[in-house]
Coordinates of C-alpha atoms and ligand atoms in Angstrom, one line a residue:
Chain P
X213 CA -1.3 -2.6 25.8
X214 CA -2.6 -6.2 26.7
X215 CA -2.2 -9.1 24.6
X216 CA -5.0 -11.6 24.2
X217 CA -5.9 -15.0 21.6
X218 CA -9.2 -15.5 20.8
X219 CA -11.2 -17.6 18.8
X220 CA -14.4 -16.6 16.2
X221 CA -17.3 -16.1 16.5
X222 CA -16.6 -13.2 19.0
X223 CA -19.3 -12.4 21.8
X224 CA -19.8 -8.7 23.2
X225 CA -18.1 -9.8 26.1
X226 CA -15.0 -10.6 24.0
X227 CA -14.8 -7.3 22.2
X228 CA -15.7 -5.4 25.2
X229 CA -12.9 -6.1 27.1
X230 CA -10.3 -5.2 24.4
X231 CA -9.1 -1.5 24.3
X232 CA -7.5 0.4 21.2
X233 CA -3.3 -0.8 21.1
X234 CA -4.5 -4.4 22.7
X235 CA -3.0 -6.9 20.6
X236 CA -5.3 -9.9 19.9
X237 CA -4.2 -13.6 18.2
X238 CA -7.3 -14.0 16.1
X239 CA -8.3 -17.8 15.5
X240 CA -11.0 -19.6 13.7
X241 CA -13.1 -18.7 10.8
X242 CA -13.6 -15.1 9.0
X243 CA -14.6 -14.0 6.3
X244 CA -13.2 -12.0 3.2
X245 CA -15.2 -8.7 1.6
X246 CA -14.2 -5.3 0.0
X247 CA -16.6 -3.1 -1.3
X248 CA -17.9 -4.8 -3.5
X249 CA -19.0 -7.9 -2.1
X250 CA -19.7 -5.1 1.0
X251 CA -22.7 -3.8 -0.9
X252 CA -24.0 -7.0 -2.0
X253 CA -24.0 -8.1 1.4
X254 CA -26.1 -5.1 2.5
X255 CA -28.4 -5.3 -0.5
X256 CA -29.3 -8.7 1.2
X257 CA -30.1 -6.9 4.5
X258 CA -32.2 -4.3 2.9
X259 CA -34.6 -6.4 1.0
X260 CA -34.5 -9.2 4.2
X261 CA -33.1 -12.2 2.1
X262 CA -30.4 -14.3 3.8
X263 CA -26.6 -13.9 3.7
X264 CA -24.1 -16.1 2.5
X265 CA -22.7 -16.7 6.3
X266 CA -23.7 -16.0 9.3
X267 CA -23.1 -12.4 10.6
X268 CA -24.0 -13.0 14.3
X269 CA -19.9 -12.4 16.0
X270 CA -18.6 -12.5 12.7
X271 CA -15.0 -11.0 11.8
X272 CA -14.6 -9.7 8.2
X273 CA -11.2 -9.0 6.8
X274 CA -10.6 -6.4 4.2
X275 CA -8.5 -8.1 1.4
X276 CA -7.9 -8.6 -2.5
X277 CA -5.2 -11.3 -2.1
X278 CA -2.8 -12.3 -4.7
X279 CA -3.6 -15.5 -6.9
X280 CA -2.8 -18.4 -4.6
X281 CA 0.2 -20.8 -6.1
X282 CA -0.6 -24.2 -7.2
X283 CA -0.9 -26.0 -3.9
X284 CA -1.5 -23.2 -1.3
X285 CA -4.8 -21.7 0.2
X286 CA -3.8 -18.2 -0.5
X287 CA -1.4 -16.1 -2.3
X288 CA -0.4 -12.6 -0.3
X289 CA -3.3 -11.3 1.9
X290 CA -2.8 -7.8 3.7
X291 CA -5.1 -5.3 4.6
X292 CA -6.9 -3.0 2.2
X293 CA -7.6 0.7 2.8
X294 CA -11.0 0.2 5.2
X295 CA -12.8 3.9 4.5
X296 CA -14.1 2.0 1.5
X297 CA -16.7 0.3 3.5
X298 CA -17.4 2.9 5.9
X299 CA -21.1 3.3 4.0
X300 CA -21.6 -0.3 4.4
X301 CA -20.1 -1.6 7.5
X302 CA -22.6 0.5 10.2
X303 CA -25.0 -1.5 8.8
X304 CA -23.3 -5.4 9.1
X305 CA -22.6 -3.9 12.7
X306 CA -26.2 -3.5 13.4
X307 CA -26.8 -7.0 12.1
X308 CA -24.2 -9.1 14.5
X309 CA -20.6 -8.2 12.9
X310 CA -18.3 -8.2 15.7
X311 CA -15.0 -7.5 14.1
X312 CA -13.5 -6.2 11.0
X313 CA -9.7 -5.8 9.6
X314 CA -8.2 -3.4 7.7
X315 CA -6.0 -0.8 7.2
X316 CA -6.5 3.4 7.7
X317 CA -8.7 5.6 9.3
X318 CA -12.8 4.8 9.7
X319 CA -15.4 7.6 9.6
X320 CA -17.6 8.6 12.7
X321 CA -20.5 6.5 11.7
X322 CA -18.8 3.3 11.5
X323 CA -17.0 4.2 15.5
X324 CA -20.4 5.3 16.7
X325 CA -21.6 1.9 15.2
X326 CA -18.5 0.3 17.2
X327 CA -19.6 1.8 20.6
X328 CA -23.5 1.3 20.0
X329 CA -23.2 -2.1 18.9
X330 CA -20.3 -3.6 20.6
X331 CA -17.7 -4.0 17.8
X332 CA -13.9 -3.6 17.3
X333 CA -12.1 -2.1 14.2
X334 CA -8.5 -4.3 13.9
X335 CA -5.6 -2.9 12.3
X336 CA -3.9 -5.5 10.4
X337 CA 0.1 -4.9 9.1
X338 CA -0.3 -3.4 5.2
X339 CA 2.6 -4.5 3.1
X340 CA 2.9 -7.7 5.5
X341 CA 1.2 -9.9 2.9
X342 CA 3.3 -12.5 3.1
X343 CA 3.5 -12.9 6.6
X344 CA 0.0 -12.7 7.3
X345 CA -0.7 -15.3 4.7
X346 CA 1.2 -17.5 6.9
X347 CA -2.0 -17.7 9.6
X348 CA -4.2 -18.4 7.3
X349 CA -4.9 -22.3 7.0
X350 CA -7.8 -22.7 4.5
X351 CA -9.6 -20.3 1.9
X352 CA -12.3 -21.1 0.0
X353 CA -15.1 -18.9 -2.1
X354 CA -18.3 -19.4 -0.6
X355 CA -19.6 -16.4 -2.6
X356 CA -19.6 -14.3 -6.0
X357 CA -17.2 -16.2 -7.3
X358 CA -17.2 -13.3 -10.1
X359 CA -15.8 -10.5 -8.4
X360 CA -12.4 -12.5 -8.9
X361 CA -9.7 -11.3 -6.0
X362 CA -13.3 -9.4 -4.4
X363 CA -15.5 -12.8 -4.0
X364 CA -16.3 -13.5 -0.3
X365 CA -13.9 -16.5 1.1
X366 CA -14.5 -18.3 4.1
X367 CA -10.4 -18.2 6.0
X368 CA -9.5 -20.5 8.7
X369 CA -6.9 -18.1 10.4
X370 CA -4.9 -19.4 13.2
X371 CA -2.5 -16.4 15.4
X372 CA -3.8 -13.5 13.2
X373 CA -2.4 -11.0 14.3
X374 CA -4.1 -7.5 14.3
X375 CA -3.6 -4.6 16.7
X376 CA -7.5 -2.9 18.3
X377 CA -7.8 0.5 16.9
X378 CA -10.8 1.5 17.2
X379 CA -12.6 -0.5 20.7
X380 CA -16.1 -0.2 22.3
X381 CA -15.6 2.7 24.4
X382 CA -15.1 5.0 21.7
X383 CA -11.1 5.6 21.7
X384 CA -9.4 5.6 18.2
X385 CA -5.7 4.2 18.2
X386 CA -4.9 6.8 15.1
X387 CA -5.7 9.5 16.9
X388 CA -3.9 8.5 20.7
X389 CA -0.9 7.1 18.8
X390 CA -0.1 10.4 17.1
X391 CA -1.3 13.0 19.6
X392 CA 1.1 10.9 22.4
X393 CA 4.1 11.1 19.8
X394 CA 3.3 14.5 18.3
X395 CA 6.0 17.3 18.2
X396 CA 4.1 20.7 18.7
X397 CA 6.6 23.9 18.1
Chain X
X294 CA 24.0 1.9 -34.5
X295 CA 24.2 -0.8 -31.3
X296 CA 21.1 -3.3 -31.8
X297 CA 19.8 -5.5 -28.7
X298 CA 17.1 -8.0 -29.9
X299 CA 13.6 -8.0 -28.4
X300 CA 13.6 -11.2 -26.8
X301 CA 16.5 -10.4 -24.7
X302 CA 14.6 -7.1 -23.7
X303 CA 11.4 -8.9 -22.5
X304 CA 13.7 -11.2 -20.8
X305 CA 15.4 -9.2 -19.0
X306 CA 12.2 -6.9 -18.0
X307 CA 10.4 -10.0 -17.1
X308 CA 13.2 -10.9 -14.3
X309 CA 13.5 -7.7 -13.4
X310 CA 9.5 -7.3 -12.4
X311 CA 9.1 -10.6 -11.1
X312 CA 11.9 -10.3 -8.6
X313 CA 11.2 -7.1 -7.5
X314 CA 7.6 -8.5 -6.3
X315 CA 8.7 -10.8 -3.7
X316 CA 12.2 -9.1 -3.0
X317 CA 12.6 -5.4 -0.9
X318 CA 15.6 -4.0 -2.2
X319 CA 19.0 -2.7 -0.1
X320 CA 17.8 0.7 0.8
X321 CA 14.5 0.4 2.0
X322 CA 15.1 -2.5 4.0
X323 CA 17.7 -0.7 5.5
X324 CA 15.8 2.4 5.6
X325 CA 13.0 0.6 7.9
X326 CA 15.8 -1.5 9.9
X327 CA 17.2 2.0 10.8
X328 CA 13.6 3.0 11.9
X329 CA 13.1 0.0 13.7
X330 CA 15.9 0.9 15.8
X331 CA 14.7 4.4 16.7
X332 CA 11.3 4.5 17.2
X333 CA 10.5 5.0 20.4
X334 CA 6.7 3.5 20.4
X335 CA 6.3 0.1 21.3
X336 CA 3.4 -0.7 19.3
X337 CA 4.8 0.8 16.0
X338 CA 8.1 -1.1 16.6
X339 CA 5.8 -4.1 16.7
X340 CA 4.8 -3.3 13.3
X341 CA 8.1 -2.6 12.2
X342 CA 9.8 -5.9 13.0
X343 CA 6.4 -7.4 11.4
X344 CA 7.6 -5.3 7.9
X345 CA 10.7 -6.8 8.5
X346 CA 9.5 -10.5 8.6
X347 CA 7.5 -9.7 5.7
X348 CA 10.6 -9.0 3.8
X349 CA 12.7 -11.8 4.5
X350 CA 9.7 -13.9 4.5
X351 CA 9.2 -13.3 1.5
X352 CA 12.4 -13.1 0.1
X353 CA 13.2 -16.6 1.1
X354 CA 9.4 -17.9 -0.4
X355 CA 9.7 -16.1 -3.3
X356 CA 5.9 -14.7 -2.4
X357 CA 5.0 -11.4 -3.3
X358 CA 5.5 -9.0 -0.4
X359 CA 1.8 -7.0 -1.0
X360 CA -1.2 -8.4 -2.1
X361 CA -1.0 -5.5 -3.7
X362 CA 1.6 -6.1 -6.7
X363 CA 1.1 -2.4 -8.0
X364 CA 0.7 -1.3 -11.6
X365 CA 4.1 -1.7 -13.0
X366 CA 5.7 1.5 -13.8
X367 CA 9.1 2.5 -15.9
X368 CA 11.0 4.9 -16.9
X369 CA 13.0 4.3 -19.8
X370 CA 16.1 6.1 -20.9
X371 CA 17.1 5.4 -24.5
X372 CA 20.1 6.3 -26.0
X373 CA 20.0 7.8 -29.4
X374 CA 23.0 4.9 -30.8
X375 CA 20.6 1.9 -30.0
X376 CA 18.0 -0.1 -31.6
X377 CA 15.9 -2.9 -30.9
X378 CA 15.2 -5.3 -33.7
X379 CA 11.9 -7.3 -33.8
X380 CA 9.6 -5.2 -31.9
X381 CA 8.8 -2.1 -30.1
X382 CA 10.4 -0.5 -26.7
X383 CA 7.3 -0.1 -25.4
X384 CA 5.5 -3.9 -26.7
X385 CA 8.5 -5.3 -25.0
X386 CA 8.0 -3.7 -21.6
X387 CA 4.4 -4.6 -21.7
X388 CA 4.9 -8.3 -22.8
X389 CA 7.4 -8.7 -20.4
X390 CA 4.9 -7.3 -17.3
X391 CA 2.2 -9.2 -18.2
X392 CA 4.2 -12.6 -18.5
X393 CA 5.6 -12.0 -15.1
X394 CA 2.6 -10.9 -13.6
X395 CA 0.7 -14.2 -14.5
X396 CA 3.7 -16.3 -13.7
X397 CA 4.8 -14.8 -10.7
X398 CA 1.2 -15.0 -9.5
X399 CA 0.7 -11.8 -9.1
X400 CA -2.2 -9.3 -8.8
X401 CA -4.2 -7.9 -11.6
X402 CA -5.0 -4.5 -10.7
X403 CA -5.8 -2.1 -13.8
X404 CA -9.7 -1.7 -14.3
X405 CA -11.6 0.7 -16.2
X406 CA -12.0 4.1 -14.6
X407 CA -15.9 4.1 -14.7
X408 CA -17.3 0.8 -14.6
X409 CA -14.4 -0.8 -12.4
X410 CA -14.0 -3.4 -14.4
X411 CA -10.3 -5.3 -14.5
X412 CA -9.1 -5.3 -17.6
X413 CA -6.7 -8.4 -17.6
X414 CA -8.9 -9.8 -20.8
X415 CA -9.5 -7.1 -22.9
X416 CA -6.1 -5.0 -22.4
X417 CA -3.9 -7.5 -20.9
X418 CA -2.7 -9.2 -17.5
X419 CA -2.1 -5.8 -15.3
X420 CA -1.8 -4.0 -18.8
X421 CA -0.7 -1.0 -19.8
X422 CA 2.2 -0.6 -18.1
X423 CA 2.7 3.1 -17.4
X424 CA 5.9 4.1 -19.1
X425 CA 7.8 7.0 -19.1
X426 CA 10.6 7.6 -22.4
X427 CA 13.2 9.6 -22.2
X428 CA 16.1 10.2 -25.3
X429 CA 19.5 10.3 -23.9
X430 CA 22.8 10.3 -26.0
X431 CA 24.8 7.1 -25.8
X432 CA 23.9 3.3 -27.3
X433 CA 22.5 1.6 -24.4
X434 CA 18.8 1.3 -22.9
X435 CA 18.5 2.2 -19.3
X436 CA 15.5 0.8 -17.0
X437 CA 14.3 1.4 -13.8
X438 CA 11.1 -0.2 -12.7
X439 CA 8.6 0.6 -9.0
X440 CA 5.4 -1.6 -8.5
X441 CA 3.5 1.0 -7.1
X442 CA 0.5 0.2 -4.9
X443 CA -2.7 2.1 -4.8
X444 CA -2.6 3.1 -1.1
X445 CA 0.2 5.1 -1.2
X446 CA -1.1 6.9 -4.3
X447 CA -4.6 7.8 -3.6
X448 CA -3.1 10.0 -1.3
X449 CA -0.7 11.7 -3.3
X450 CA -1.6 15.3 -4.4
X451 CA -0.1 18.4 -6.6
X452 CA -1.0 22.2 -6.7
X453 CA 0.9 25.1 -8.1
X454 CA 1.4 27.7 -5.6
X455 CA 2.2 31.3 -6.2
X456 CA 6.0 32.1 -5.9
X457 CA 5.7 34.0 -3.2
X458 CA 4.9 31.2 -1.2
X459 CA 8.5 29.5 -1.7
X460 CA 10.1 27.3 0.3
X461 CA 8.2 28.0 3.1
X462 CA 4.9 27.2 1.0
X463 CA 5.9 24.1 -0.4
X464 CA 6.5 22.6 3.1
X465 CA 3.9 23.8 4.5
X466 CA 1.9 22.2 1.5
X467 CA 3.9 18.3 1.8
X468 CA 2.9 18.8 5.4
X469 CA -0.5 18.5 5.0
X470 CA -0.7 16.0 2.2
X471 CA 1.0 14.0 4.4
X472 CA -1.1 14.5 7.9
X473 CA -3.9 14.3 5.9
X474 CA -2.6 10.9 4.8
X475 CA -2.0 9.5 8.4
X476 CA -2.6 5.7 8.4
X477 CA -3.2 5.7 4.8
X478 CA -0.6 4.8 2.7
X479 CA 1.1 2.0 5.1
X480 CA 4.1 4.2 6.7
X481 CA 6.8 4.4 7.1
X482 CA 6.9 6.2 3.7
X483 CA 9.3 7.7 1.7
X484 CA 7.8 11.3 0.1
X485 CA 9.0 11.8 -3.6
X486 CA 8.8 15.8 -4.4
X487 CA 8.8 17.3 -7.6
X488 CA 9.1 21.0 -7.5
X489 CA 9.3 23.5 -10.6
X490 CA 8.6 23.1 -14.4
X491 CA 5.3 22.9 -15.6
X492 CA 2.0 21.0 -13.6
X493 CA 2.9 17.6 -15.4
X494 CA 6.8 17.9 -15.1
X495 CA 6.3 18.5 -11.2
X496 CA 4.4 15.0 -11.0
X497 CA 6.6 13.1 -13.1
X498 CA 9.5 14.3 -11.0
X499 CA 8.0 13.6 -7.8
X500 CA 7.4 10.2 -8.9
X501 CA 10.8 9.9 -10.6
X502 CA 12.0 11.1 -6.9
X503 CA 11.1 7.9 -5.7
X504 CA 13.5 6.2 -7.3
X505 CA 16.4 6.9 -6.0
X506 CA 18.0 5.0 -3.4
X507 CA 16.9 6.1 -0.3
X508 CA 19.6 7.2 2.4
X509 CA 21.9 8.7 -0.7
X510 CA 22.6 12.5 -0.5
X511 CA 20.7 14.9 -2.9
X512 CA 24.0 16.3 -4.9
X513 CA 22.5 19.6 -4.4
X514 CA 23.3 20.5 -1.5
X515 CA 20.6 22.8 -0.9
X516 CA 18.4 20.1 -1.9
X517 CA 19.7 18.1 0.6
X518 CA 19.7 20.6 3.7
X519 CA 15.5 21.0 2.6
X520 CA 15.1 17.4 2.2
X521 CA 16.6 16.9 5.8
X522 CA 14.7 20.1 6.9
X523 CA 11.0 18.6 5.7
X524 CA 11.4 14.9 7.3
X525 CA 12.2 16.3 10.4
X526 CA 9.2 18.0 10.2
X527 CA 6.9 15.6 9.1
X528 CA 8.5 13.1 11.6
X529 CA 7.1 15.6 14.2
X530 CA 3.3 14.2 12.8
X531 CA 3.9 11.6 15.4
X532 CA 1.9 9.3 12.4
X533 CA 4.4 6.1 13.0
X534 CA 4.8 3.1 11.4
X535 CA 0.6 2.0 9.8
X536 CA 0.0 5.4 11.8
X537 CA -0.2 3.6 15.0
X538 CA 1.6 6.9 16.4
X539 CA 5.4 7.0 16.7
X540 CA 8.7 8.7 16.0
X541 CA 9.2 7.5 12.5
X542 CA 7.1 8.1 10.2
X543 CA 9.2 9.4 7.2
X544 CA 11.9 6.9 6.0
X545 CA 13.4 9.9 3.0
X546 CA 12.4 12.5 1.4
X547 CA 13.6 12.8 -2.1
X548 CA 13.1 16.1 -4.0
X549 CA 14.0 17.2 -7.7
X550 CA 14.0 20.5 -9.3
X551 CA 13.5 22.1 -12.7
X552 CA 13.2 25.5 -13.8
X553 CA 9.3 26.8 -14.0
X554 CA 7.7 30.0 -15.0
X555 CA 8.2 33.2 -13.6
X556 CA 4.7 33.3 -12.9
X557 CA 4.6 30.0 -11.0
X558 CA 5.3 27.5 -8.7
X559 CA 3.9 23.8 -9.4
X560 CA 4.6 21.6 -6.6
X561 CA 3.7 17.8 -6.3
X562 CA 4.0 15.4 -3.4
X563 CA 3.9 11.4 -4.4
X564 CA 3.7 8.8 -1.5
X565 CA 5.4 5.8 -1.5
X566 CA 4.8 3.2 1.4
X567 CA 7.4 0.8 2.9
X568 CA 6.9 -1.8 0.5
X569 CA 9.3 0.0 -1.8
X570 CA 9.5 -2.3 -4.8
X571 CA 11.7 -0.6 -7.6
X572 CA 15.1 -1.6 -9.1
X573 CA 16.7 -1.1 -12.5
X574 CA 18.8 -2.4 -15.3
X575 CA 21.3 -0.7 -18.1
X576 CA 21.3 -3.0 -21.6
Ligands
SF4_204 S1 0.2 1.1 0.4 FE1 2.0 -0.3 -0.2 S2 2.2 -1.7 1.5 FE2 0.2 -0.7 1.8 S3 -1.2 -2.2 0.8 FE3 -0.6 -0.6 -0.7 S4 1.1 -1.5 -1.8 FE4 0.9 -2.7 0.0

């Protein structure tokens, strides 16, 4: 496993290079959505209207973080459970996303989207809210404001750090990790 | 009759919940440090000593350790001698979560089960609490709390399986819930089991499983041989720590019994992930 930083937005020669167990530093700007915000987003796509950021080597992270306290950008921020989006994020793929973070396994249609596209599924540390607040400099709502802990925010994130599961070539990180370590009788 | 006032109740609830947030207890810290040291997978030690940061982290920031605070859940052993005077158990238990919820800044997570809707304005801040009363002899008011997070529960599952099936069954059965979980419900976990009684009874004890300390022996001792039995089995998965494949992906199996029907064996298997936030007071 190779260990790189990089910085947002990320080009198809960035996410090309990285292979599933590569650790990457992730600096710069990304954006929050869960599903909710996930569908809105796709909504936009369907009828042609424009987003609220640009999705052209985007990275979006899949949080509900705690209320921040007084004074911070950001309460606790780790990983939600990805297979959530799997209807929506094909499409954002299709559209320029480059990245996403999460947590648990991603359907065929979202690792096919990956490999056609050029896009990389990060595993971020569940449970590690804390720590992985800790990278993140700035957070502000840029959109639907309404969906409370869901709202899109725009993060600056400096040293993310988030492990490649699924990479452009088509491997899956779940499924290496466990077949290497697996005790057949 | 003993009497404790209310006040003192909520009080002592509210520190309880709002520590437990931000603060891994004993066990499982020790439970993953143990772990830590085993596993032979580089990348899922990585994650390991990043669950450990987290911990201390947030210990010393008093920040919660998940974004995802969990509904708050209790089980609440009252002694038949005691009373509380100015209010209910169970108004108590709820005022006191949903004070240290919005004070300890934490997350709002109950919503309608239709719409989605959170329900921190109509019901209350992360309200109800799910509580669990039990009557006990004796004049004092026992308490132990979990946050418990979604991930770990969405892939829980029960079944009752025909008594033929026995031991053999049921871990055949925790083995799948759990491959089936992989990556899921952030491993390491610790698997609560409750075996025997009726379909209800078997969930409520493999949730009530989960409370004990992990690492301590089942006193059965036949318990204890098939608790030891089914995590080395499951550790076999090869799942490791966020299922990045490893050597260590159970941190405990915890299993209680009841008697059931002749005609039946009810079997349920609830998750818990690393972030293993319960503790407990006696009043
Ligand atoms: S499963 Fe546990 S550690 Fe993982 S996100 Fe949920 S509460 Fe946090």
């Amino acid at each position: 496993m190779a260990e790189y930083h990089m910085t947002t937005p990320l080009s198809d020669e960035d996410v090309s290079k990285l292979q599933a167990g590569d650790i990457v530093y992730l600096s710069g700007t990304i954006y929050t959505a869960r599903d909710a915000a996930h569908k809105r987003l796709v909504d936009l796509i369907e009828k042609g209207e424009q987003l609220p950021f640009d999705l052209k080597g985007s990275v979006i992270y899949f949080v509900g973080p705690t209320p921040p306290k007084p004074g911070e950008p950001i309460g606790s921020a780790g990983p939600t459970t990805s297979y959530r989006m799997d209807s929506y994020s094909p499409i954002l793929i299709e559209h320029g996303q480059k990245g996403m973070i999460g947590k648990g396994k991603r359907n065929q249609a979202v690792k096919d989207a990956c490999k056609k596209y050029k896009a990389v599924y990060f595993g971020a540390t569940g449970g590690a809210g804390a720590l992985i607040a800790k990278s993140i400099k700035k957070a502000e709502v840029i959109a639907y404001p309404e969906l409370g802990p869901e709202a899109i925010r725009r993060l600056e994130v400096e040293n993310f750090p988030v492990t490649v599961i699924n990479d452009t070539h088509g491997n899956d990180l779940y499924e290496m990790g466990r077949a290497k370590y697996e005790v057949k009788d | 009759m003993r009497e404790i006032a209310y006040d003192d109740l909520v009080k002592s609830v509210k520190a309880m919940v709002m520590h437990t947030a931000s603060h891994l207890p004993e066990d499982a810290l020790k439970a993953i440090e143990e772990a830590y040291r085993n596993e032979k997978s580089e990348v899922a030690k990585s994650v390991l000593k990043q669950i450990l940061d987290n911990a201390h982290l947030a210990a010393e920031e008093d920040r919660p350790l998940c974004q995802d605070t969990g509904l708050a859940v209790f089980f609440v052993k009252v002694g038949e001698d005691v009373k509380v005077t100015g209010g209910s158990i169970r108004d108590a238990i709820n005022q006191a979560t949903e004070e240290a919820y919005k004070e300890g800044f934490l997350r709002a997570s109950t919503c309608d089960c239709f719409d989605r809707h959170n329900l921190k304005d109509e019901v209350g801040y992360n309200l109800p609490a799910i509580i669990h009363f039990d009557l006990v002899p004796g004049d004092r008011i026992e308490i132990e709390y979990a946050a418990k997070g979604g991930g770990s529960e969405n892939v829980s599952r029960a079944t009752v399986l025909a008594p033929a099936q026995g031991k053999e069954g049921i871990k055949n059965f925790v083995k799948q819930v759990i491959s089936d979980a992989g990556p899921n419900p952030c491993p390491p976990i610790i698997v609560g089991i409750g075996i025997g009684g009726t379909f209800e009874v078997a969930a409520k004890s493999s949730k009530h499983a989960l409370f004990r300390e992990a690492g301590t022996p089942n006193p059965d001792p036949e318990l204890d041989a098939f608790e030891k039995e089914i995590k080395e089995e499951l550790n076999k998965l090869g799942i490791g720590a966020m299922g990045m494949g490893g050597t260590q992906t159970v941190l405990a199996v915890h299993i209680e019994k009841n008697p059931c029907h002749i005609a039946s064996l009810p079997v349920s298997v609830n998750v818990q992930c690393h972030s293993s936030r319960h503790s407990h007071i006696t009043l």
